[in-house]
Short mmCIF file of C-alpha atoms and ligand atoms in Angstrom, two decimals:
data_model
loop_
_atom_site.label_atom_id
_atom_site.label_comp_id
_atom_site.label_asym_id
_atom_site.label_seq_id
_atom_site.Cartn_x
_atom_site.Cartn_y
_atom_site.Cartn_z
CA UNK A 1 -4.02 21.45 -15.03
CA UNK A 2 -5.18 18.09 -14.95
CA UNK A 3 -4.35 15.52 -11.99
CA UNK A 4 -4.05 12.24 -11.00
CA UNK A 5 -4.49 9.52 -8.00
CA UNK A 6 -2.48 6.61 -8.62
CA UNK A 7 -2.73 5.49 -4.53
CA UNK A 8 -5.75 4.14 -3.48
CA UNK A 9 -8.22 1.83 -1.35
CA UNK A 10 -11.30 0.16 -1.97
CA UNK A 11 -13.62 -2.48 -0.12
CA UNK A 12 -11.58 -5.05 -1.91
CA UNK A 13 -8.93 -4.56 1.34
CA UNK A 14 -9.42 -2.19 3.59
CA UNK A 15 -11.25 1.22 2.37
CA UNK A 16 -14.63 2.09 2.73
CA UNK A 17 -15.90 3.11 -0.77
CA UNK A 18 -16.77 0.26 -3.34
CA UNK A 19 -14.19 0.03 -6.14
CA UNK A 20 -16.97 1.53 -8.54
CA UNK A 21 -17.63 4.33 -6.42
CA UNK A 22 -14.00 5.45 -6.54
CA UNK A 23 -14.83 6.36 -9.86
CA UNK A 24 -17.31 8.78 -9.23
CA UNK A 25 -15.35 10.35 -6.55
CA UNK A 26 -12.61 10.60 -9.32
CA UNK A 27 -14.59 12.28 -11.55
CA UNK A 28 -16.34 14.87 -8.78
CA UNK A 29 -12.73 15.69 -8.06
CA UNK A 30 -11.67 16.56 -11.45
CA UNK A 31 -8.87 13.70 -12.03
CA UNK A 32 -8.21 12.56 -15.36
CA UNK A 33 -6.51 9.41 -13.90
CA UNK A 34 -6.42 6.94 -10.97
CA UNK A 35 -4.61 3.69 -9.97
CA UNK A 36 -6.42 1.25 -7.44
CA UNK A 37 -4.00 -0.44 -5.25
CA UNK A 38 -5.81 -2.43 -3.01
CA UNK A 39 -3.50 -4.57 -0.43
CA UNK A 40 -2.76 -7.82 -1.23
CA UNK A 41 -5.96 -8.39 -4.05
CA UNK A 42 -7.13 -7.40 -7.49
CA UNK A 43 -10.32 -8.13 -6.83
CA UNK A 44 -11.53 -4.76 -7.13
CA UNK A 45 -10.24 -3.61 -10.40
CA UNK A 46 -12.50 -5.08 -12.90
CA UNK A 47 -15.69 -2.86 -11.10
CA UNK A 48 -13.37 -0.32 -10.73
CA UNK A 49 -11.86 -0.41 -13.95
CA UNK A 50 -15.81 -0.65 -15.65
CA UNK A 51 -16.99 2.39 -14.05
CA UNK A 52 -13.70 4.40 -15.11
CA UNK A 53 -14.73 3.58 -18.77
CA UNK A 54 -18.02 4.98 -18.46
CA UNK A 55 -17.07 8.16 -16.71
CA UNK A 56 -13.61 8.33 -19.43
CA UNK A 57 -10.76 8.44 -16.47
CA UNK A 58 -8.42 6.78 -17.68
CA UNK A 59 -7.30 3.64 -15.27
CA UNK A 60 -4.01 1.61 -14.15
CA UNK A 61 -4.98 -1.54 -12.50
CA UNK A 62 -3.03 -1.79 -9.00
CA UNK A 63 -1.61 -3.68 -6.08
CA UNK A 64 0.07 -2.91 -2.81
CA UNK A 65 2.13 -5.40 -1.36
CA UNK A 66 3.65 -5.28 1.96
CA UNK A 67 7.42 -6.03 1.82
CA UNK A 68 9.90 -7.49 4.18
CA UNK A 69 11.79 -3.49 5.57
CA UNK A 70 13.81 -5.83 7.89
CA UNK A 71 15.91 -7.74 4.35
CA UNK A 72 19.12 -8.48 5.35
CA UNK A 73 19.96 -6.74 2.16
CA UNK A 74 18.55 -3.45 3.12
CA UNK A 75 20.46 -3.33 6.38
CA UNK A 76 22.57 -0.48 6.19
CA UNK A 77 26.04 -0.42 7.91
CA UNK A 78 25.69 3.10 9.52
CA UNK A 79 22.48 3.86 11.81
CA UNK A 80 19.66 2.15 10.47
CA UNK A 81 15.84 1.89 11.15
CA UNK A 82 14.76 -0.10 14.54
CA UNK A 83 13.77 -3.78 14.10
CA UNK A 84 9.86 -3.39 14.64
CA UNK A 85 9.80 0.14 13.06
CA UNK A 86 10.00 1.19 9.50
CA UNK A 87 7.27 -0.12 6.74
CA UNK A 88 8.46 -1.50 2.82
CA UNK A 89 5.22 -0.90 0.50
CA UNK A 90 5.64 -2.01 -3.27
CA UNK A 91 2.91 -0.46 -5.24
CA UNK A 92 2.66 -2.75 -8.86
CA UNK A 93 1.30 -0.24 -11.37
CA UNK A 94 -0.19 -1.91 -14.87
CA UNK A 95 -0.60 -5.15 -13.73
CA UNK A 96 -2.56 -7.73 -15.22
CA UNK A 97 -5.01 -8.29 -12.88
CA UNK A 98 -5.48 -12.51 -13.42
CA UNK A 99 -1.89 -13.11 -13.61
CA UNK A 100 -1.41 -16.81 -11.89
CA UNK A 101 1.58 -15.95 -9.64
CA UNK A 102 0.52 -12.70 -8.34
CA UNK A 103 -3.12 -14.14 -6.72
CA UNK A 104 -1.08 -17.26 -5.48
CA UNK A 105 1.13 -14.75 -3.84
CA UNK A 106 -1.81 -12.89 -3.02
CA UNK A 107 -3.73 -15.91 -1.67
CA UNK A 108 -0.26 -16.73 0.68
CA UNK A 109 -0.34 -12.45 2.65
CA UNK A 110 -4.06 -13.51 3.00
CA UNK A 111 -3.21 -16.38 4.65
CA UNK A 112 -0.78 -14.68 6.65
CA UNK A 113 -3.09 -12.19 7.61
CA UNK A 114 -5.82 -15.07 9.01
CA UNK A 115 -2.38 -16.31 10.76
CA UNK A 116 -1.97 -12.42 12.55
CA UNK A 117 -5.00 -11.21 13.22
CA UNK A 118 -6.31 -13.78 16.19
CA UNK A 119 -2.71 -13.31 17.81
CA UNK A 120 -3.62 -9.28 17.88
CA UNK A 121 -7.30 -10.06 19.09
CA UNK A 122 -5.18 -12.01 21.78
CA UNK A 123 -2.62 -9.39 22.99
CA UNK A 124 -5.96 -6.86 23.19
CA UNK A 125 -7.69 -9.03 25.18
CA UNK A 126 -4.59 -9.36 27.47
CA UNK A 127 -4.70 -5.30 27.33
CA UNK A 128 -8.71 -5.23 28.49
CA UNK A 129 -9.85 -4.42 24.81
CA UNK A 130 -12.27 -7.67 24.56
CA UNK A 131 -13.70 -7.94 21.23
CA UNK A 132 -13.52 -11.19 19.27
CA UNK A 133 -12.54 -12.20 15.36
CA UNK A 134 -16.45 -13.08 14.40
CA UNK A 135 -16.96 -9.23 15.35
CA UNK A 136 -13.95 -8.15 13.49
CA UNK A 137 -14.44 -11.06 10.48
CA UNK A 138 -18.28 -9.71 10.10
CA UNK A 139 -17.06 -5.61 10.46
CA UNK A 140 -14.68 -6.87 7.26
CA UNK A 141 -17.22 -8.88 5.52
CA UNK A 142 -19.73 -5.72 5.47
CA UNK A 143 -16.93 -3.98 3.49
CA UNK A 144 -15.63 -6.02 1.27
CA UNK A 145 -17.71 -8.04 -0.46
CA UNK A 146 -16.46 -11.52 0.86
CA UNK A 147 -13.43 -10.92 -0.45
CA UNK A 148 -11.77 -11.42 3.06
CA UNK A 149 -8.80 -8.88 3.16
CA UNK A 150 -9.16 -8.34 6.97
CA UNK A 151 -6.60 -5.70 8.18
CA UNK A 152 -5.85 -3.53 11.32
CA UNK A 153 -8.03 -0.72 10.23
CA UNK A 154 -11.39 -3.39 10.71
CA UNK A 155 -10.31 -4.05 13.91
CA UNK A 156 -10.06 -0.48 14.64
CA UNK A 157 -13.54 0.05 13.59
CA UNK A 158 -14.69 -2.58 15.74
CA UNK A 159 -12.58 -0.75 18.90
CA UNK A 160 -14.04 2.18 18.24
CA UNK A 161 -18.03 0.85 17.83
CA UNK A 162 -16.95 -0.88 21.63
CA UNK A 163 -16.14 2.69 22.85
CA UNK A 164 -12.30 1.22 23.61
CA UNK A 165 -10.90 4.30 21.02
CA UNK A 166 -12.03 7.64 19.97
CA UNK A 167 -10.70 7.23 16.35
CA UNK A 168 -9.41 4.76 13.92
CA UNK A 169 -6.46 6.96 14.81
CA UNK A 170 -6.72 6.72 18.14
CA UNK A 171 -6.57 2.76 18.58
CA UNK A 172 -3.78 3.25 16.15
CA UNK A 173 -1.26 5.31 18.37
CA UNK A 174 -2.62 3.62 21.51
CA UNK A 175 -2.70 -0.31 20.65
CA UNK A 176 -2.67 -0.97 16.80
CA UNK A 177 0.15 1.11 15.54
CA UNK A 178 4.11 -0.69 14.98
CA UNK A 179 5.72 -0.52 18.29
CA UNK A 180 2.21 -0.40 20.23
CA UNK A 181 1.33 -3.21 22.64
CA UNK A 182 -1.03 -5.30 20.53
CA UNK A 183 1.01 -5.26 17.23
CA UNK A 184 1.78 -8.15 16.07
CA UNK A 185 4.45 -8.51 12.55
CA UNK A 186 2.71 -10.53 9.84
CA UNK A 187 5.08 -12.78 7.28
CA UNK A 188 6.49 -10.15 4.52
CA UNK A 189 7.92 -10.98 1.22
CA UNK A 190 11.32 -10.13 0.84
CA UNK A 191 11.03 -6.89 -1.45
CA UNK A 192 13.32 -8.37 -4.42
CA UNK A 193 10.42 -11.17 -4.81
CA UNK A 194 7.50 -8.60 -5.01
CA UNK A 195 9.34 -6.83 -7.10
CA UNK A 196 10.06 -9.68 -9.42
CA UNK A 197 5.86 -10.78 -9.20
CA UNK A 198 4.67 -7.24 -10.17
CA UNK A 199 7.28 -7.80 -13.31
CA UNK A 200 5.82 -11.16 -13.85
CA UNK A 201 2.58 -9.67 -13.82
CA UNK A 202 3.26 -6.91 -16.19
CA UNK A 203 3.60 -4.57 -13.96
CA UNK A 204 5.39 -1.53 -12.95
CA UNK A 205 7.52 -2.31 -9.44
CA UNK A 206 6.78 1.52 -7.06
CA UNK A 207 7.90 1.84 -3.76
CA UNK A 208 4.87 3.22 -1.44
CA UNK A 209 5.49 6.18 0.75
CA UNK A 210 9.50 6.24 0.92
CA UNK A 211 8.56 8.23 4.29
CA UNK A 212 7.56 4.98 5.76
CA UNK A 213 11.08 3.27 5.59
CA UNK A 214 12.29 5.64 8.24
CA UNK A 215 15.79 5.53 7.19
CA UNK A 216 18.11 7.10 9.53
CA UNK A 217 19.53 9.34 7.08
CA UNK A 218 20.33 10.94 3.49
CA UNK A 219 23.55 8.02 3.06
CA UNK A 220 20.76 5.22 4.22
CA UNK A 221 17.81 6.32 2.55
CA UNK A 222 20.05 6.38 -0.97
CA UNK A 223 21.83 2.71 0.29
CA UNK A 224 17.91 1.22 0.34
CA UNK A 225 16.95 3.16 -2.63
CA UNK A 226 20.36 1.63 -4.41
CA UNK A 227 19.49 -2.10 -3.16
CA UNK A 228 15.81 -2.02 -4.23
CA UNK A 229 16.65 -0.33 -7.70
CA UNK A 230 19.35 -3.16 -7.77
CA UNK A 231 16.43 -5.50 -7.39
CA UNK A 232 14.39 -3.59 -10.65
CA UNK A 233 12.61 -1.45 -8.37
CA UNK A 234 11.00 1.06 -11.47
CA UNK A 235 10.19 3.94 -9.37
CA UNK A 236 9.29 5.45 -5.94
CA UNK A 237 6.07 7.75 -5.07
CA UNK A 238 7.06 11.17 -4.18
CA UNK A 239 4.00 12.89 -3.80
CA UNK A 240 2.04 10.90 -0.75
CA UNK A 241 -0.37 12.15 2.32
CA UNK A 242 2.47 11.45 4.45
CA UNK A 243 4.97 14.01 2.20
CA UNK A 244 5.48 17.35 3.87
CA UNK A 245 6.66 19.65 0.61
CA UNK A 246 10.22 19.16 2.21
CA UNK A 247 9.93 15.28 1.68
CA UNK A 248 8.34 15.49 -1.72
CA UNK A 249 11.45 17.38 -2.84
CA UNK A 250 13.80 15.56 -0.98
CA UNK A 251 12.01 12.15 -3.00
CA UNK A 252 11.88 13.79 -5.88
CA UNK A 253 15.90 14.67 -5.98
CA UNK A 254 16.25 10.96 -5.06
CA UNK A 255 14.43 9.63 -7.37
CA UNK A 256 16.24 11.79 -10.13
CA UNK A 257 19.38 10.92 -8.97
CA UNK A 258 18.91 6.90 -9.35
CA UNK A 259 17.03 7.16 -12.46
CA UNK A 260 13.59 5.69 -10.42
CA UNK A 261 10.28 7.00 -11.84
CA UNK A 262 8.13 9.77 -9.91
CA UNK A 263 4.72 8.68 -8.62
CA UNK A 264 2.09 10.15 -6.54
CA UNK A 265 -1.24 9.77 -4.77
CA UNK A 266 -3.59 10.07 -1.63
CA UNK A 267 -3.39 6.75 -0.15
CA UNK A 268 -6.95 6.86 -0.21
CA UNK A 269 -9.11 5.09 2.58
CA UNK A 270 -12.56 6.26 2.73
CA UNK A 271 -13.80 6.65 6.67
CA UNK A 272 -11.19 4.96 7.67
CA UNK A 273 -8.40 7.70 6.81
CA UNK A 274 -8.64 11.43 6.87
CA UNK A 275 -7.27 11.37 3.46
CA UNK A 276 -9.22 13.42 0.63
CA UNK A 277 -9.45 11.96 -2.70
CA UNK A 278 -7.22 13.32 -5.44
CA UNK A 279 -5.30 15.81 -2.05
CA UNK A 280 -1.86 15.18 -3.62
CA UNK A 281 -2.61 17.31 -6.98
CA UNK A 282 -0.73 14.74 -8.77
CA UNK A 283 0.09 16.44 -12.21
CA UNK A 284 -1.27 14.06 -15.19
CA UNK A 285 1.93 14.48 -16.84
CA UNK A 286 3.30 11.75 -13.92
CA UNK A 287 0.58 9.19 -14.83
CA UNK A 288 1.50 9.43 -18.65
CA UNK A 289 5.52 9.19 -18.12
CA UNK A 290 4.51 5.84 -16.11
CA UNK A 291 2.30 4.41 -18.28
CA UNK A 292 5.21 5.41 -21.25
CA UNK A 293 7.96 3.65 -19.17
CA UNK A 294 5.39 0.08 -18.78
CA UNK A 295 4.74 0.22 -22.57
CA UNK A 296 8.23 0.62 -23.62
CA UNK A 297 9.05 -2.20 -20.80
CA UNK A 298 5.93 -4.43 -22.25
CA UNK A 299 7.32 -4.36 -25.54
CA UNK A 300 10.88 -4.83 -24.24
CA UNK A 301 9.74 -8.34 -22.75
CA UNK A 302 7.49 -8.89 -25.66
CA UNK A 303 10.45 -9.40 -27.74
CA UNK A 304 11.94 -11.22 -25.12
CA UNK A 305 9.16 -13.80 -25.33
P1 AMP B 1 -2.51 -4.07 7.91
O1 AMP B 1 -2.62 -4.24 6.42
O2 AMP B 1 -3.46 -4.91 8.65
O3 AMP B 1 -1.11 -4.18 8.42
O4 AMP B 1 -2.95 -2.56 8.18
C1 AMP B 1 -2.28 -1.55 7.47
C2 AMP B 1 -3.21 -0.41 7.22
O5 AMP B 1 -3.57 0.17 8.45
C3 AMP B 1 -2.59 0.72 6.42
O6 AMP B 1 -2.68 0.54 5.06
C4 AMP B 1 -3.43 1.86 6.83
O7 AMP B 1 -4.64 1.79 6.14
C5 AMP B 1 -3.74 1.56 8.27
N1 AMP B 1 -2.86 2.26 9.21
C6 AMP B 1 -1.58 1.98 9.51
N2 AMP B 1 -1.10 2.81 10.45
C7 AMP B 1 -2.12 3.67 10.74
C8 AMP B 1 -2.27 4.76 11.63
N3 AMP B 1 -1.28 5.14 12.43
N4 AMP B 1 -3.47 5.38 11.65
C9 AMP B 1 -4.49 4.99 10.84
N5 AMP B 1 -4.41 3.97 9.98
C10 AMP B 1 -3.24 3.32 9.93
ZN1 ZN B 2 -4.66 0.23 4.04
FE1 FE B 3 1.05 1.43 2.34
FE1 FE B 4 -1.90 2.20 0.67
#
């Protein structure tokens, strides 16, 4: 059997391995097919894309957008997620990488980002944890090229290089993590206008690891489902890192049962996740029924045009 990784990080935002690399890594472990999906940039996927050619894996140019989980549209009438808890990540799958909406989009979570990250630095240093954003900004800048994606992973690198956390992990649960004292929200796009930029761009509209939303129950979890479908969500990853078996199937039914696409992948981070390339054993056959459903949509809005 042949597999596929269509979650993934590279330098671009906030993984460790150079978009090229990822292609080597793909090949060593066997996958026929991988999607990068950096977070908030497609500044990766040309290297990425290049080095995928050479080594014949085939190769879906990604994004990962963080959404607004908090929509009033999303909020369920029965027992619900927390405000502060719960995460809304829309993969786009196929997307053209240059598209003009999707980098000014792009360009506005950046600037959101350079908006949240002093404000964290801020609430650490109120917590003892005194490091400062040129340490953090140059910990990023190693990584990623200049491409300035600066995200609460480099800022647990830099915690842990200070000896204030064990792990990556470890400043997560202890400062980082939702809910933890120095979190701090960043501006989110309400999902039904990532959704409706990842169509723009071409794209295929996935919802990130469904496990993430933390919906309260069966009845909520198919009320979000409903609303973001509603909204031309395309499909929903079923196989993530974050899956138990019981959750993949439980995805999987759901997905079925509103007529979403399957997808799958590793979530990918490098050193700074204990993820292993290519771990989700992703079938092939998933990567082929996607990239099926964005031709048949491509030439849908082609004859639109
Ligand atoms: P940000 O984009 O700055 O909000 O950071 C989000 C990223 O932090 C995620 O994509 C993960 O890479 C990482 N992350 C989130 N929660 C954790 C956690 N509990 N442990 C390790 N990494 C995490
Ligand atoms: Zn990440
Ligand atoms: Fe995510
Ligand atoms: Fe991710």
């Amino acid at each position: 059997m042949t597999y596929c990784d269509l979650h993934m990080h590279s330098t671009a935002s906030d993984g460790t391995d150079a978009p090229a690399a990822l292609a080597g890594l793909a090949a060593d472990a066997g996958l026929g097919a991988i999607a990068l999906t950096d977070h908030d940039t497609t500044a990766g996927l040309e290297a990425c894309a290049a080095a995928c050619r050479a080594r014949g894996i085939a190769f879906c140019p990604g994004i990962e957008i963080s959404a607004d989980r908090h929509a009033p549209q999303l909020a369920h009438p029965g027992p619900s997620v927390e405000p502060g808890r719960g995460a809304l990540h829309i993969l786009g799958l196929f997307i053209r990488a240059d598209d003009p909406d999707l980098l000014e989009i792009a360009r506005q979570l950046v600037a959101a980002r350079d908006e949240r990250n002093p404000r964290i630095i801020a609430k650490l240093h109120d917590l003892g944890v005194r490091l400062t954003l040129e340490e953090v900004q140059a910990a990023a800048a190693e990584q990623t090229q200049g491409h300035r994606i600066i995200g609460r992973p480099h800022i647990a690198q830099v915690m842990v290089r200070k000896g204030y956390a064990k792990t990556i992990q470890d400043a997560f649960s202890r400062y980082l993590g939702s809910g933890k004292p120095a979190y701090v929200r960043k501006d989110r796009l309400p999902p039904a206008e990532a959704i409706t930029a990842i169509h723009k761009a071409g794209g295929l509209a996935i919802l990130a690891h469904p496990i993430q939303l933390r919906c309260a129950d069966a009845d909520d979890l198919a009320y979000v489902l409903t609303r973001l479908k509603d909204a031309g969500l395309d499909g929903m990853e079923v196989l993530h890192c974050e899956h138990t078996p019981a959750d993949a199937q439980r995805f999987a039914a759901a997905a079925r049962q509103l007529g979403l696409l399957a997808s799958g992948g590793s979530d990918y981070h490098g050193a700074n996740k204990t993820v292993i390339l290519g771990s989700q054993h992703v079938p092939i056959s998933i990567f082929e029924d996607l990239q099926r459903a964005w031709r048949a949509q491509s030439n849908i809005s082609q004859a639109r045009d």
